[in-house]
Coordinates of C-alpha atoms and ligand atoms in Angstrom, one line a residue:
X1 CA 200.3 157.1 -68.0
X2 CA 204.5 157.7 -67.3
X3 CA 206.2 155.5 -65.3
X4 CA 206.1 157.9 -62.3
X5 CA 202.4 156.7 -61.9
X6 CA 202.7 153.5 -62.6
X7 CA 205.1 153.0 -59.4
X8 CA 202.6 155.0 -57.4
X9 CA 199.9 152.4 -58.4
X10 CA 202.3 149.5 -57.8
X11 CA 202.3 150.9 -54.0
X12 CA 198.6 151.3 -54.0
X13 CA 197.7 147.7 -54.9
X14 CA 200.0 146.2 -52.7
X15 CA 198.4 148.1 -49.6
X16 CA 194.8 147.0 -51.4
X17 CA 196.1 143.4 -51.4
X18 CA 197.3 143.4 -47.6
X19 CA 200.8 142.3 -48.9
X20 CA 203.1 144.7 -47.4
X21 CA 205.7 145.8 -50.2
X22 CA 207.2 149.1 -49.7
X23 CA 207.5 150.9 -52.2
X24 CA 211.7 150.6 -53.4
X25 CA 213.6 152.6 -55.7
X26 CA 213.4 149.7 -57.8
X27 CA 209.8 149.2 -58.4
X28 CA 210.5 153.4 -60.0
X29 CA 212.9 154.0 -63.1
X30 CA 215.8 155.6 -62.7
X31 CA 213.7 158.8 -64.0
X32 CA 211.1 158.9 -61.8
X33 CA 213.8 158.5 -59.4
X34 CA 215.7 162.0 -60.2
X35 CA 212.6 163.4 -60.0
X36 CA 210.9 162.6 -56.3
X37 CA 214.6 164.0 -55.2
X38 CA 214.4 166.8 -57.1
X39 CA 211.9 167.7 -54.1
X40 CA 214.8 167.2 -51.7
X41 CA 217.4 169.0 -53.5
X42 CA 219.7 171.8 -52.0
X43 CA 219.4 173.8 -54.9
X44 CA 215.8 173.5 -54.8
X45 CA 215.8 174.4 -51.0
X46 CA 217.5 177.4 -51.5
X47 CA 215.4 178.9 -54.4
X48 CA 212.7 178.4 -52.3
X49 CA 213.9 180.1 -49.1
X50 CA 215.2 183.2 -51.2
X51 CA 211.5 183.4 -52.8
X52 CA 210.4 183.0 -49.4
X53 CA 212.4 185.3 -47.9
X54 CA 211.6 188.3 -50.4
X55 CA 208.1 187.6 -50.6
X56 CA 207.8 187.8 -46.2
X57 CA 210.7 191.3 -46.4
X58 CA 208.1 192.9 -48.5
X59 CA 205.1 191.9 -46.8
X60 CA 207.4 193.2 -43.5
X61 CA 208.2 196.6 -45.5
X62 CA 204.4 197.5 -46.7
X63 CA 203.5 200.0 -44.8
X64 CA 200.0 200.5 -47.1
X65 CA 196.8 200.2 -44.7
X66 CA 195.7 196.4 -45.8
X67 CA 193.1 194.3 -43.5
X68 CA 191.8 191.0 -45.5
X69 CA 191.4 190.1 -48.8
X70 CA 188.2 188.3 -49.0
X71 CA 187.6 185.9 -52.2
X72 CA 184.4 183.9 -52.4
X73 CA 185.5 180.5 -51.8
X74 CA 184.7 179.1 -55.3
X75 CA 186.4 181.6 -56.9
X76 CA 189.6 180.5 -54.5
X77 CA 189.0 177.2 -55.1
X78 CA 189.4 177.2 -58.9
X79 CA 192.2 179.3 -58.3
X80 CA 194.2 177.1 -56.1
X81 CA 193.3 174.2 -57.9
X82 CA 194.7 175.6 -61.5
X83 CA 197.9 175.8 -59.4
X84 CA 198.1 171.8 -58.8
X85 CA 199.8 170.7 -61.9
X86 CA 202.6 169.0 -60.3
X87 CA 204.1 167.3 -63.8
X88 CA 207.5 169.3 -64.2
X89 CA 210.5 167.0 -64.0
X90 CA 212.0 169.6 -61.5
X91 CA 211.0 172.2 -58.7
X92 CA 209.2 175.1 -60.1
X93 CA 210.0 177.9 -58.9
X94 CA 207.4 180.0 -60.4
X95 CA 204.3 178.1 -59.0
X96 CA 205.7 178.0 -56.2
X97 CA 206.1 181.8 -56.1
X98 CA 202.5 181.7 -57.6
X99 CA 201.3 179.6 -54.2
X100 CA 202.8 182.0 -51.5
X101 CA 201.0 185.0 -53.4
X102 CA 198.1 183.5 -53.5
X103 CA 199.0 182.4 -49.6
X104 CA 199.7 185.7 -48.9
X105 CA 197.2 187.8 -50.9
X106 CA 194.4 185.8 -49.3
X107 CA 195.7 186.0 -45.3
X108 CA 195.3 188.5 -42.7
X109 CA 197.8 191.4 -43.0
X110 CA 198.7 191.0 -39.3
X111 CA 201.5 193.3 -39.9
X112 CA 199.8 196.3 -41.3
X113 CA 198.2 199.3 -39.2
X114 CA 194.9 198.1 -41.0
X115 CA 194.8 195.1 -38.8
X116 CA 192.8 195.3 -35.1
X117 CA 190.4 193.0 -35.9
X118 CA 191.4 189.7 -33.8
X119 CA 193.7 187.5 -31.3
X120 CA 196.2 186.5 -33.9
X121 CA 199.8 187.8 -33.1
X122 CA 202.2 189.8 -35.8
X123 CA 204.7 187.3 -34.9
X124 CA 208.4 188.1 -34.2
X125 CA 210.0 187.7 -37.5
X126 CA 212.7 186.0 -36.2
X127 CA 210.6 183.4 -34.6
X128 CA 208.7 182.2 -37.9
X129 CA 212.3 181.5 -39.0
X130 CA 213.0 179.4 -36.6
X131 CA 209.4 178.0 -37.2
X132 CA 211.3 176.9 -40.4
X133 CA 214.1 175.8 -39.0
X134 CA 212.2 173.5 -36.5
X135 CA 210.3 172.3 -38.7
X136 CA 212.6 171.2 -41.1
X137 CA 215.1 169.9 -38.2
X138 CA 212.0 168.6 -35.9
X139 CA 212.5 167.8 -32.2
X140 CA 208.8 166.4 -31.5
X141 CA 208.6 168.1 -28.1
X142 CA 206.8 165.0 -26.5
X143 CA 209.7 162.9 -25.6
X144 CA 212.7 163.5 -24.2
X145 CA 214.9 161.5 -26.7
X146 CA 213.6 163.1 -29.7
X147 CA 212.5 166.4 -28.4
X148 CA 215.5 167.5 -26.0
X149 CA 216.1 170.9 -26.0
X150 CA 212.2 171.4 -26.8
X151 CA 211.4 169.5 -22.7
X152 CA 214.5 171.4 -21.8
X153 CA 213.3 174.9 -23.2
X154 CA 209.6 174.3 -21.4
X155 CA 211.9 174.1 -18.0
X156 CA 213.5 177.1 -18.7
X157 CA 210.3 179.2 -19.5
X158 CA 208.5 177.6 -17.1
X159 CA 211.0 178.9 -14.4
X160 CA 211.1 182.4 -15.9
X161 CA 207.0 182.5 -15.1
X162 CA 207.3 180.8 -11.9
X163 CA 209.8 184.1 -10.5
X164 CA 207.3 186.1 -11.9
X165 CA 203.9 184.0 -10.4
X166 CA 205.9 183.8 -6.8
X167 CA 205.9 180.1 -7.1
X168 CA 208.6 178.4 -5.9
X169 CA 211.0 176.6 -8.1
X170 CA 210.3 172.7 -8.2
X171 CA 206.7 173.2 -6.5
X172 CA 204.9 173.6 -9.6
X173 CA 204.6 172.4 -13.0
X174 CA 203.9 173.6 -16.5
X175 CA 203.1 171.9 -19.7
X176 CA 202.7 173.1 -23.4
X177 CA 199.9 172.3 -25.4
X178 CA 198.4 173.1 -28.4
X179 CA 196.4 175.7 -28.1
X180 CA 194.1 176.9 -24.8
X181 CA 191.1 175.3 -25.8
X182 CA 193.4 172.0 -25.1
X183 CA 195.0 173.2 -22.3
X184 CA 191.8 174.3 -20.5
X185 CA 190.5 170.7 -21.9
X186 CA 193.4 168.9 -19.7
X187 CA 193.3 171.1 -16.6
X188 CA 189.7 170.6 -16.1
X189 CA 190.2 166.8 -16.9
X190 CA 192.9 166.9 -14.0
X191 CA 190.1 168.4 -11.7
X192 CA 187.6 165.5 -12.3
X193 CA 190.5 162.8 -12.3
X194 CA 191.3 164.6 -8.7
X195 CA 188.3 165.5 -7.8
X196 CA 186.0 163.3 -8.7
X197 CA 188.4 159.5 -7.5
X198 CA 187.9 156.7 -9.9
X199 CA 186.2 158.4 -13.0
X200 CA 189.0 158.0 -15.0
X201 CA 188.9 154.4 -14.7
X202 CA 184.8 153.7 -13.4
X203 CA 183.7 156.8 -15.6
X204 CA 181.4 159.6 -14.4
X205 CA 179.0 158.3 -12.4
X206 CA 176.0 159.9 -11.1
X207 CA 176.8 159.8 -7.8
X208 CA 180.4 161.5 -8.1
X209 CA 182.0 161.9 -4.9
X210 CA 178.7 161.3 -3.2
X211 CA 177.3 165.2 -3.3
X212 CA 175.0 164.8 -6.4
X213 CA 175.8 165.0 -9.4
X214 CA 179.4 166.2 -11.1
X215 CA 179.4 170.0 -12.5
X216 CA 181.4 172.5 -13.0
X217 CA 180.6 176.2 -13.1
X218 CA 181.8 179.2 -15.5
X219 CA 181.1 182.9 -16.4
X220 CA 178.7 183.6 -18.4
X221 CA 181.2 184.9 -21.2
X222 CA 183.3 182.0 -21.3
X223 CA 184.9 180.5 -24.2
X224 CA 183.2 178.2 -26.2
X225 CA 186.1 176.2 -25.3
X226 CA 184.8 176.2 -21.5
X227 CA 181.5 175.5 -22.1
X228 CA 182.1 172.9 -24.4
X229 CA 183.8 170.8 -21.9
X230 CA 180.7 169.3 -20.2
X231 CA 180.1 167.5 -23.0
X232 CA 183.2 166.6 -23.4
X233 CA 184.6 165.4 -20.3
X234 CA 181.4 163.3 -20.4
X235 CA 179.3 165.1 -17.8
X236 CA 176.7 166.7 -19.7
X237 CA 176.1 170.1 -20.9
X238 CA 173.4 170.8 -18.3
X239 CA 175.0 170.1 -15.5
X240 CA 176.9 173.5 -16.0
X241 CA 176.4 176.4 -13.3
X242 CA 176.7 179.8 -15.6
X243 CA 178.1 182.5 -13.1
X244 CA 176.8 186.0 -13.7
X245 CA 178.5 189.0 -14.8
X246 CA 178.6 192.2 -13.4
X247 CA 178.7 195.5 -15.0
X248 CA 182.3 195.7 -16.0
X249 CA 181.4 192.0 -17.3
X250 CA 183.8 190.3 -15.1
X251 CA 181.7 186.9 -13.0
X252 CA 179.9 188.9 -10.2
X253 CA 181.2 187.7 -7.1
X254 CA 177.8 187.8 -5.2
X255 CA 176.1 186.3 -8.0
X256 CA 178.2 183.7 -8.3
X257 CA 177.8 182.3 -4.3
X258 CA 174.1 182.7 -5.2
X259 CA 174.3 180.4 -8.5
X260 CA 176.5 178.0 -6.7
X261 CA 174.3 177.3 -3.6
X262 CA 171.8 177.2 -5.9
X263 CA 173.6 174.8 -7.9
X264 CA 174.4 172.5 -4.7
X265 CA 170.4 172.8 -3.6
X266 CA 169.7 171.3 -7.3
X267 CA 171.5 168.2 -6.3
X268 CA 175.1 169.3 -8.2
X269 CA 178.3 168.4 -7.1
X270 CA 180.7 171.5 -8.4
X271 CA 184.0 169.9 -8.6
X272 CA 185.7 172.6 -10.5
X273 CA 184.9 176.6 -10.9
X274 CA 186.6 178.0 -14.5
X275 CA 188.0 181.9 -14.2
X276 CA 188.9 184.0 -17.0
X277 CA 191.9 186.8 -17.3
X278 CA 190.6 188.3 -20.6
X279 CA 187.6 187.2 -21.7
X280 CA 187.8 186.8 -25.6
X281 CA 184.5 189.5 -26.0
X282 CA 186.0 192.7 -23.5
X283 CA 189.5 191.1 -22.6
X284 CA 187.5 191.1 -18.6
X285 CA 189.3 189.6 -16.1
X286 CA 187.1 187.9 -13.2
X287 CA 188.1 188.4 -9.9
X288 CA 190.4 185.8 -9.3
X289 CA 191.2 185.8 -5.0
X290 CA 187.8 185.9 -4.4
X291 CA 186.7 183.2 -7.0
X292 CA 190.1 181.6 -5.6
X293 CA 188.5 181.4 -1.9
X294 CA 184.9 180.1 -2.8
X295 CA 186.5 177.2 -4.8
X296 CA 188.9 176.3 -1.7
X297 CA 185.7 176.6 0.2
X298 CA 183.9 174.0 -1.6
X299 CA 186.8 171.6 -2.1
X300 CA 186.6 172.6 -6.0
X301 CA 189.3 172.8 -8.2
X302 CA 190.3 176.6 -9.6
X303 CA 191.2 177.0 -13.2
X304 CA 191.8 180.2 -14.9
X305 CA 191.7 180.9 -18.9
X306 CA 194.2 183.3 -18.7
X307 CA 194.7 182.3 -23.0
X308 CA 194.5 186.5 -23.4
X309 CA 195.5 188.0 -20.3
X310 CA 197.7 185.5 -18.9
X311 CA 200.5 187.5 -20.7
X312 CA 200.0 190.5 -18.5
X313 CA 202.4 188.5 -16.0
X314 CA 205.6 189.5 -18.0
X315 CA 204.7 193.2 -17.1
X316 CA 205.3 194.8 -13.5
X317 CA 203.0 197.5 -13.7
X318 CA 200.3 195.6 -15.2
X319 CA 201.1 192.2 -13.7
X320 CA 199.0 193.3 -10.5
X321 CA 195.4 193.3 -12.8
X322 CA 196.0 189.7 -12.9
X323 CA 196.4 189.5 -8.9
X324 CA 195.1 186.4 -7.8
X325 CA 196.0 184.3 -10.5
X326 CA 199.0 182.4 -7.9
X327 CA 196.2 180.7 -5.8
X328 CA 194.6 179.2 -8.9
X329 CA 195.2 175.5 -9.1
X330 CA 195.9 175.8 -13.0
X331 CA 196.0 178.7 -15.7
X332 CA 196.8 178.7 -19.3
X333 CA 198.2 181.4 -21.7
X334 CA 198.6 181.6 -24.8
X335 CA 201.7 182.8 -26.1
X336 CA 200.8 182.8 -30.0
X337 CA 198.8 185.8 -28.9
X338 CA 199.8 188.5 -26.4
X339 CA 203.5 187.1 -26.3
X340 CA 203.8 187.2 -30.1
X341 CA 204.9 183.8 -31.6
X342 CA 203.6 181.2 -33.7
X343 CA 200.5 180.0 -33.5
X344 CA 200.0 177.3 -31.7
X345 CA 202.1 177.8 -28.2
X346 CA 200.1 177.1 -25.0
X347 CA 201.5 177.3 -21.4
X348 CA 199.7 175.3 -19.2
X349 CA 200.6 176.0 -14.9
X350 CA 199.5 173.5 -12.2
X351 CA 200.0 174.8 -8.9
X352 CA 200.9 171.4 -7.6
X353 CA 203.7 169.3 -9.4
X354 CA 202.1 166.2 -9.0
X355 CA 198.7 167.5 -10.8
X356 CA 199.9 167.4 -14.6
X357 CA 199.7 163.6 -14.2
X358 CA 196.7 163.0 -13.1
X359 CA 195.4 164.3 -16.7
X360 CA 196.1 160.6 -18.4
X361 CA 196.9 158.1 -15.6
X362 CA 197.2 155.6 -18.1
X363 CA 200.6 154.7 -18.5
X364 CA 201.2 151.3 -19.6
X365 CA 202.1 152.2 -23.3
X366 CA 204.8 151.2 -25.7
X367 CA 206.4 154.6 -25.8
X368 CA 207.2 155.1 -22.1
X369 CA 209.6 152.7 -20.0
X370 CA 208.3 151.5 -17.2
X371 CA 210.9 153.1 -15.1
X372 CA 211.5 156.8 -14.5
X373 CA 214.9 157.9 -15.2
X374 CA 217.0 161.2 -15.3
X375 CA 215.8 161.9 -19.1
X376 CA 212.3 160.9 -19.1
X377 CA 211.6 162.7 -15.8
X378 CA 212.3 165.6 -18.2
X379 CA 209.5 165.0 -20.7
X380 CA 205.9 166.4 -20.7
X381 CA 204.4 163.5 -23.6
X382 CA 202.9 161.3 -20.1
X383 CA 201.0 164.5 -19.4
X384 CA 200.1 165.6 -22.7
X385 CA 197.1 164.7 -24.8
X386 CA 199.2 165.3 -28.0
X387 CA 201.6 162.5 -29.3
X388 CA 203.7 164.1 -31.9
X389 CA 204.0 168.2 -31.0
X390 CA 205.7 170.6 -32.8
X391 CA 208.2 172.2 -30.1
X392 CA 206.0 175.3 -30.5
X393 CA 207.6 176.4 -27.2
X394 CA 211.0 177.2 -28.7
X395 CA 209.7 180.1 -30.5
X396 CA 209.3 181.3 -27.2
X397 CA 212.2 180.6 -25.7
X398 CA 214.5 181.6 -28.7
X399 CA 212.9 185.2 -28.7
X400 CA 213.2 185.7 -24.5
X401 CA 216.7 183.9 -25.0
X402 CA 217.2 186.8 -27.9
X403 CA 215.6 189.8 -26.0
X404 CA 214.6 189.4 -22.8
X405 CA 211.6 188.9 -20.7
X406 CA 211.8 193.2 -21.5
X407 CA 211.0 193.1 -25.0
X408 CA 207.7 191.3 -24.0
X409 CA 206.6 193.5 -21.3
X410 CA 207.7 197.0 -23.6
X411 CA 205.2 195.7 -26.6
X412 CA 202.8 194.5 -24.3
X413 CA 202.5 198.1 -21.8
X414 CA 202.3 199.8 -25.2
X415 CA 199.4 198.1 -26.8
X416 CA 197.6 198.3 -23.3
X417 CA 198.6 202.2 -23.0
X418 CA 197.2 202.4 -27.0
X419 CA 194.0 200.8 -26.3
X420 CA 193.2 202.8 -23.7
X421 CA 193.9 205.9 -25.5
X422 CA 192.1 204.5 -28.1
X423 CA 189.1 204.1 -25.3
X424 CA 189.5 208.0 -24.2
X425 CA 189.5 208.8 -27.7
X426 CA 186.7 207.2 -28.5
X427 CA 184.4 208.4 -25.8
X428 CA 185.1 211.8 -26.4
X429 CA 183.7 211.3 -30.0
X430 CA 179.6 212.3 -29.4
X431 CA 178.4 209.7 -32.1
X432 CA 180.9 206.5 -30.7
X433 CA 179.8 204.9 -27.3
X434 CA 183.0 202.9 -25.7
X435 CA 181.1 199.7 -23.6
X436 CA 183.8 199.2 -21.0
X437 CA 186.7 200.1 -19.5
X438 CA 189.5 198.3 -21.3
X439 CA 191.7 195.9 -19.0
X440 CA 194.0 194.5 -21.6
X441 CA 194.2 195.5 -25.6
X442 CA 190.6 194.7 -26.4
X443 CA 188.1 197.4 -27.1
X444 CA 184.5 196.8 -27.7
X445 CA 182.0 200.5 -29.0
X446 CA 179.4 200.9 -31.2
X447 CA 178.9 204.0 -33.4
X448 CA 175.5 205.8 -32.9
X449 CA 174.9 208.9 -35.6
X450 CA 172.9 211.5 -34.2
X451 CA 169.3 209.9 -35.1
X452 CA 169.7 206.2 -35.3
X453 CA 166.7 204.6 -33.7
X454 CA 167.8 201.9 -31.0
X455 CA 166.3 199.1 -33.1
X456 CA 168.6 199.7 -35.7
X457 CA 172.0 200.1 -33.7
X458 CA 173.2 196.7 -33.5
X459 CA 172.5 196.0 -37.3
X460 CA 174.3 199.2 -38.4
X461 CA 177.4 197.9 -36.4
X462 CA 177.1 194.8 -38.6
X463 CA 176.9 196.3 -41.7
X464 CA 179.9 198.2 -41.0
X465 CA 182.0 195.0 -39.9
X466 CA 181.0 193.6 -43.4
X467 CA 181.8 196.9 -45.3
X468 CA 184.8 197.5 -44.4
X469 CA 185.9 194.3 -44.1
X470 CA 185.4 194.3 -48.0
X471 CA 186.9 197.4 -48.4
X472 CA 190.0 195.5 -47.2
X473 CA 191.9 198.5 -46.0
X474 CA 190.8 198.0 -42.2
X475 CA 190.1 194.8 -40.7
X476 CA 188.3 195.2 -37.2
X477 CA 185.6 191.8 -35.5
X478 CA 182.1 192.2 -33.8
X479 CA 180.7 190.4 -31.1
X480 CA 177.8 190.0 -29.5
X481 CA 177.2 191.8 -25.9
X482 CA 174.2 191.1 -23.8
X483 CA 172.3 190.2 -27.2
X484 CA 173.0 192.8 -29.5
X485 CA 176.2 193.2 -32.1
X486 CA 179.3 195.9 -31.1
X487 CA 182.3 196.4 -32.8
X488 CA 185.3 195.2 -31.1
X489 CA 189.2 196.1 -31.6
X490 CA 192.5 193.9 -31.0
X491 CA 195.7 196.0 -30.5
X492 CA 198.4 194.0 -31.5
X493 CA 200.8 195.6 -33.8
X494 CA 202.7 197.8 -31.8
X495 CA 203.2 199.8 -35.1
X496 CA 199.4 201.1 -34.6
X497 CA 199.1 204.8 -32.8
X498 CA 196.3 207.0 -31.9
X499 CA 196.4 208.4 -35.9
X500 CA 195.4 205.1 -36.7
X501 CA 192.6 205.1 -34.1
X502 CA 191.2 208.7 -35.7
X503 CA 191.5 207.5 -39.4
X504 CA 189.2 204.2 -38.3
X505 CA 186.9 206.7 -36.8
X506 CA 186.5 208.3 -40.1
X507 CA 186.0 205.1 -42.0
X508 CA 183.4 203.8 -39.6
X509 CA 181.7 207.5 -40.5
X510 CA 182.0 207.5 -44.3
X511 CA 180.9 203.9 -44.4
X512 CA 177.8 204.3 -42.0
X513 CA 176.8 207.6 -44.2
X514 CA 176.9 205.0 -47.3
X515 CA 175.6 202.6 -45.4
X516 CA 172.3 205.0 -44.4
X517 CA 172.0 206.1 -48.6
X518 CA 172.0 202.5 -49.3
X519 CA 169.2 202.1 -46.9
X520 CA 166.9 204.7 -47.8
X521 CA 167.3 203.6 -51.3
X522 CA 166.2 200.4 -50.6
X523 CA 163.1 201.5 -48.7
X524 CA 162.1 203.2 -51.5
X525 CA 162.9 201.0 -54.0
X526 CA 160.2 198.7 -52.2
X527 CA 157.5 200.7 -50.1
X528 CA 156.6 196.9 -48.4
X529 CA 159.7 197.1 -46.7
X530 CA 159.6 198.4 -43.3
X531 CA 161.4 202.4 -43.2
X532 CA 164.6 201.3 -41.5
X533 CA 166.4 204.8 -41.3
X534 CA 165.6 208.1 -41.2
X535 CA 168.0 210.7 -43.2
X536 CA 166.3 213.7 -42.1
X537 CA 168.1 213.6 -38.1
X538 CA 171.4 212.7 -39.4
X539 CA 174.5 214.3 -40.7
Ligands
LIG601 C1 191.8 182.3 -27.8 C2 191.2 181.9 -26.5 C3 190.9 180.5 -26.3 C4 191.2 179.4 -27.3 O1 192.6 179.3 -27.5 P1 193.2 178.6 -28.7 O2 194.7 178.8 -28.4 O3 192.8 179.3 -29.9 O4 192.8 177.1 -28.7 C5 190.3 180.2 -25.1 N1 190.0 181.1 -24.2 C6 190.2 182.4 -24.4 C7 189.8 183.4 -23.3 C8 190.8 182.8 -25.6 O5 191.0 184.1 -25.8

């Protein structure tokens, strides 16, 4: 055991014993000392940033078609653990080098044309620098004092989307969270505290606001982040109202009165009706005015998950898809997706100022004075389930401050225009079926060779997620529509084009021909199994 350790332990008994002792230089050798700076040193810093650096310049530079490298996660595991050594009197360059391989070999290549698959942004490079920089200088975005330009930067943004919304300056309010699933967490939360009087302090109770029992209502394609929230919010997962979709998989209007009235004849009270703008399946956006005027009707609250869509708003000509979205009483978007920062940035927009602090009316705390003044009327921690928050919304800021609300709206109209290329193209192909019009960057098709019995559609489309997944040259997701599997793509590298498009359709080919040998080989490997394709139709 070195000395190092044996100051470690000296820490760990004290907090064993209850005695309080922290743990001073002088309970370490001089040694031992040298050596926990080491990890603070200058010279240290900059080795690392320059390894850093030409490690993220090639990764920028690859232009090879790369989707995921998948490892089987004990094979990983042993890997990453052979690299925790951690005995060398001074930084180690190499492992470190060694870790960001690993770190990078193992991650999505968000970057590369290979990559359609998902949500995830190929963020602005010079935004995951200043990721570095803030979070080696932090400003915890929560309070004013520590987080200044971070409450001042969520201001500034929040203006920039208000022009855009219509809203006028000071008569609305905005928040970042961490993520949308939080954010739609805290606006419904602000619905029942509104809604629904004293259940912040009495709790849910059965008789709500004295029209049955507390619900809230969303489409049938929600996130899981949505339908969660029931349970959460502590009214129970079956006093949900699922809204029906129509044909372009956007909540059917009609239906929707029926399943509400419905609802209400049941004996529950629907306090709060959840939108979507870009449903995470098709990218579908529901219709907002009318879903807009049936909550006003029934005294509900109107929240939109605008996480995908939400975007749309820095474009003029496709802000109008997302018409509607002003009369909602909140909406969230996510800007670590379609406005291309680090993950996690969240806006969250109440229509009424005074509506973000409804979410925790609980303010007797340690952390906030009592009395409001010119600098904590600035901070967003009081309406904020976080506590400590990485100022994730200067990412945003620096790259609009740095280019303009333009550079947003140019990337954005492209991967839109792409993806519904990519729709045209892909409809004109007589073995792909496209399932919907796209209204954002989100395309969901299946491929159908000429002979493929219906039963066996939906596990072909599976089979070639997985294969070429492990080919790890493209990288595209599946979901699951009206019970049976699709592929699905995500345009968000603007460095995709319609060549890109082609050469997946010839992969999804090749693969599904393999795919079809492998199958008939297996049936007659093992004449039990049922005959699941049927070579002779195809090719
Ligand atoms: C991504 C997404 C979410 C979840 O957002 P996070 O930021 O990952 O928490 C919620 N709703 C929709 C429609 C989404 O696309």
């Amino acid at each position: 055991m070195d000395r190092h350790e044996v100051g470690i332990i000296l820490k760990y008994t004290d907090s064993l014993s209850k005695r309080p002792r922290p743990l001073s230089i002088s309970t370490v050798n001089s040694s031992s000392t040298e050596e926990f700076m080491n990890a603070f040193d200058v010279e240290s810093f900059n080795t690392a940033v320059d390894i850093a650096a030409g490690k993220l310049s090639e990764l920028l530079e690859n232009d090879e078609i790369q989707g995921v490298v998948l490892e089987r996660p004990n094979t990983l595991l042993a890997a990453a653990r052979a690299l925790m050594v951690g005995t060398k009197d001074s930084f180690d360059a190499k492992r470190f080098a060694e870790i960001l391989d690993l770190y990078i070999r193992t991650g999505i290549k968000v970057n590369s044309r290979g990559y359609m698959a998902r949500q995830f942004s190929s963020v602005v490079p010079v935004s995951a620098v200043f990721d570095m920089v803030s979070a080696m200088a932090p400003q915890p975005a929560s309070y004013y004092e520590a987080g200044q330009l971070a409450n001042v930067a969520d201001k500034l943004i929040a203006e920039e989307f208000g022009r855009l919304l219509g809203w006028e300056l000071g008569r609305f309010d905005m928040v970042t969270t961490s993520g949308a699933s939080l954010a739609n967490m805290t606006a419904v939360l602000v619905a029942r505290n509104r809604k629904l009087g004293d259940s912040w302090t009495d709790g849910v109770r059965a008789t709500g606001r004295g029209r049955g029992r507390p619900a809230i209502a969303f489409g049938a394609e929600s996130h899981y982040s949505v339908s969660r929230l029931a349970g959460i919010l502590g009214l129970g997962v079956d006093q949900v109202v699922r809204m029906p979709l129509n044909d372009r998989r956007r909540i059917d209007i009609d239906g929707a009165v029926a399943a509400l009235d419905e609802a209400k004849a049941r004996g529950l009270d629907v306090f709060c009706i959840v939108g979507a703008a870009g449903t995470t399946s098709v990218g579908a956006i529901d219709p907002l005015e009318e879903l807009a005027a049936e909550a006003r009707k029934r005294d509900a609250w109107f929240h939109v998950d605008a996480a995908h869509n939400g975007a749309l708003l820095v474009s003029d000509r496709l802000r109008p898809r997302l018409k509607g979205l002003e009369l909602a009483d909140s909406f969230c978007l996510d800007a670590h997706k379609t406005l291309f920062v680090p993950a996690l940035c969240t806006l969250l927009f109440y229509r009424d100022p005074e509506a973000a602090s409804a979410a925790f009316p609980e303010k007797h705390s340690y952390v906030f004075d009592p009395v409001e003044d010119e600098m904590s009327r600035f901070q967003s921690g009081i309406k904020n389930f976080e506590c400590t928050k990485r100022p994730a919304i200067l990412n945003l800021w620096l790259v609009w401050a740095l280019f303009g609300r333009r550079f947003f709206e140019q990337k954005l109209d492209y991967l839109v225009d792409l993806t519904r290329q990519a729709h045209d193209h892909l409809a004109a192909q007589p073995d792909f079926e496209v399932l919907h019009q796209p209204e954002s960057n989100i395309l969901c098709f299946v491929h159908r060779p000429a002979g493929l019995p219906d039963s066996q559609l939906g596990t072909l489309q599976l089979a070639l997620r997985d294969r070429i997944r492990a080919e790890g040259r493209y990288f595209v997701s599946k979901v699951e529509l009206d019970g049976s599997t699709v592929l699905r793509i995500v345009m968000m590298n603007h460095q995709i084009g319609l060549f890109d498009i082609d050469a997946l359709i010839n992969e999804i080919r090749r693969h599904a021909r393999e795919i079809r040998r492998d199958w008939v080989g297996e049936s007659t490997r093992n004449d039990n199994k049922p005959h699941i394709w049927t070579v002779e139709k195809t090719c």
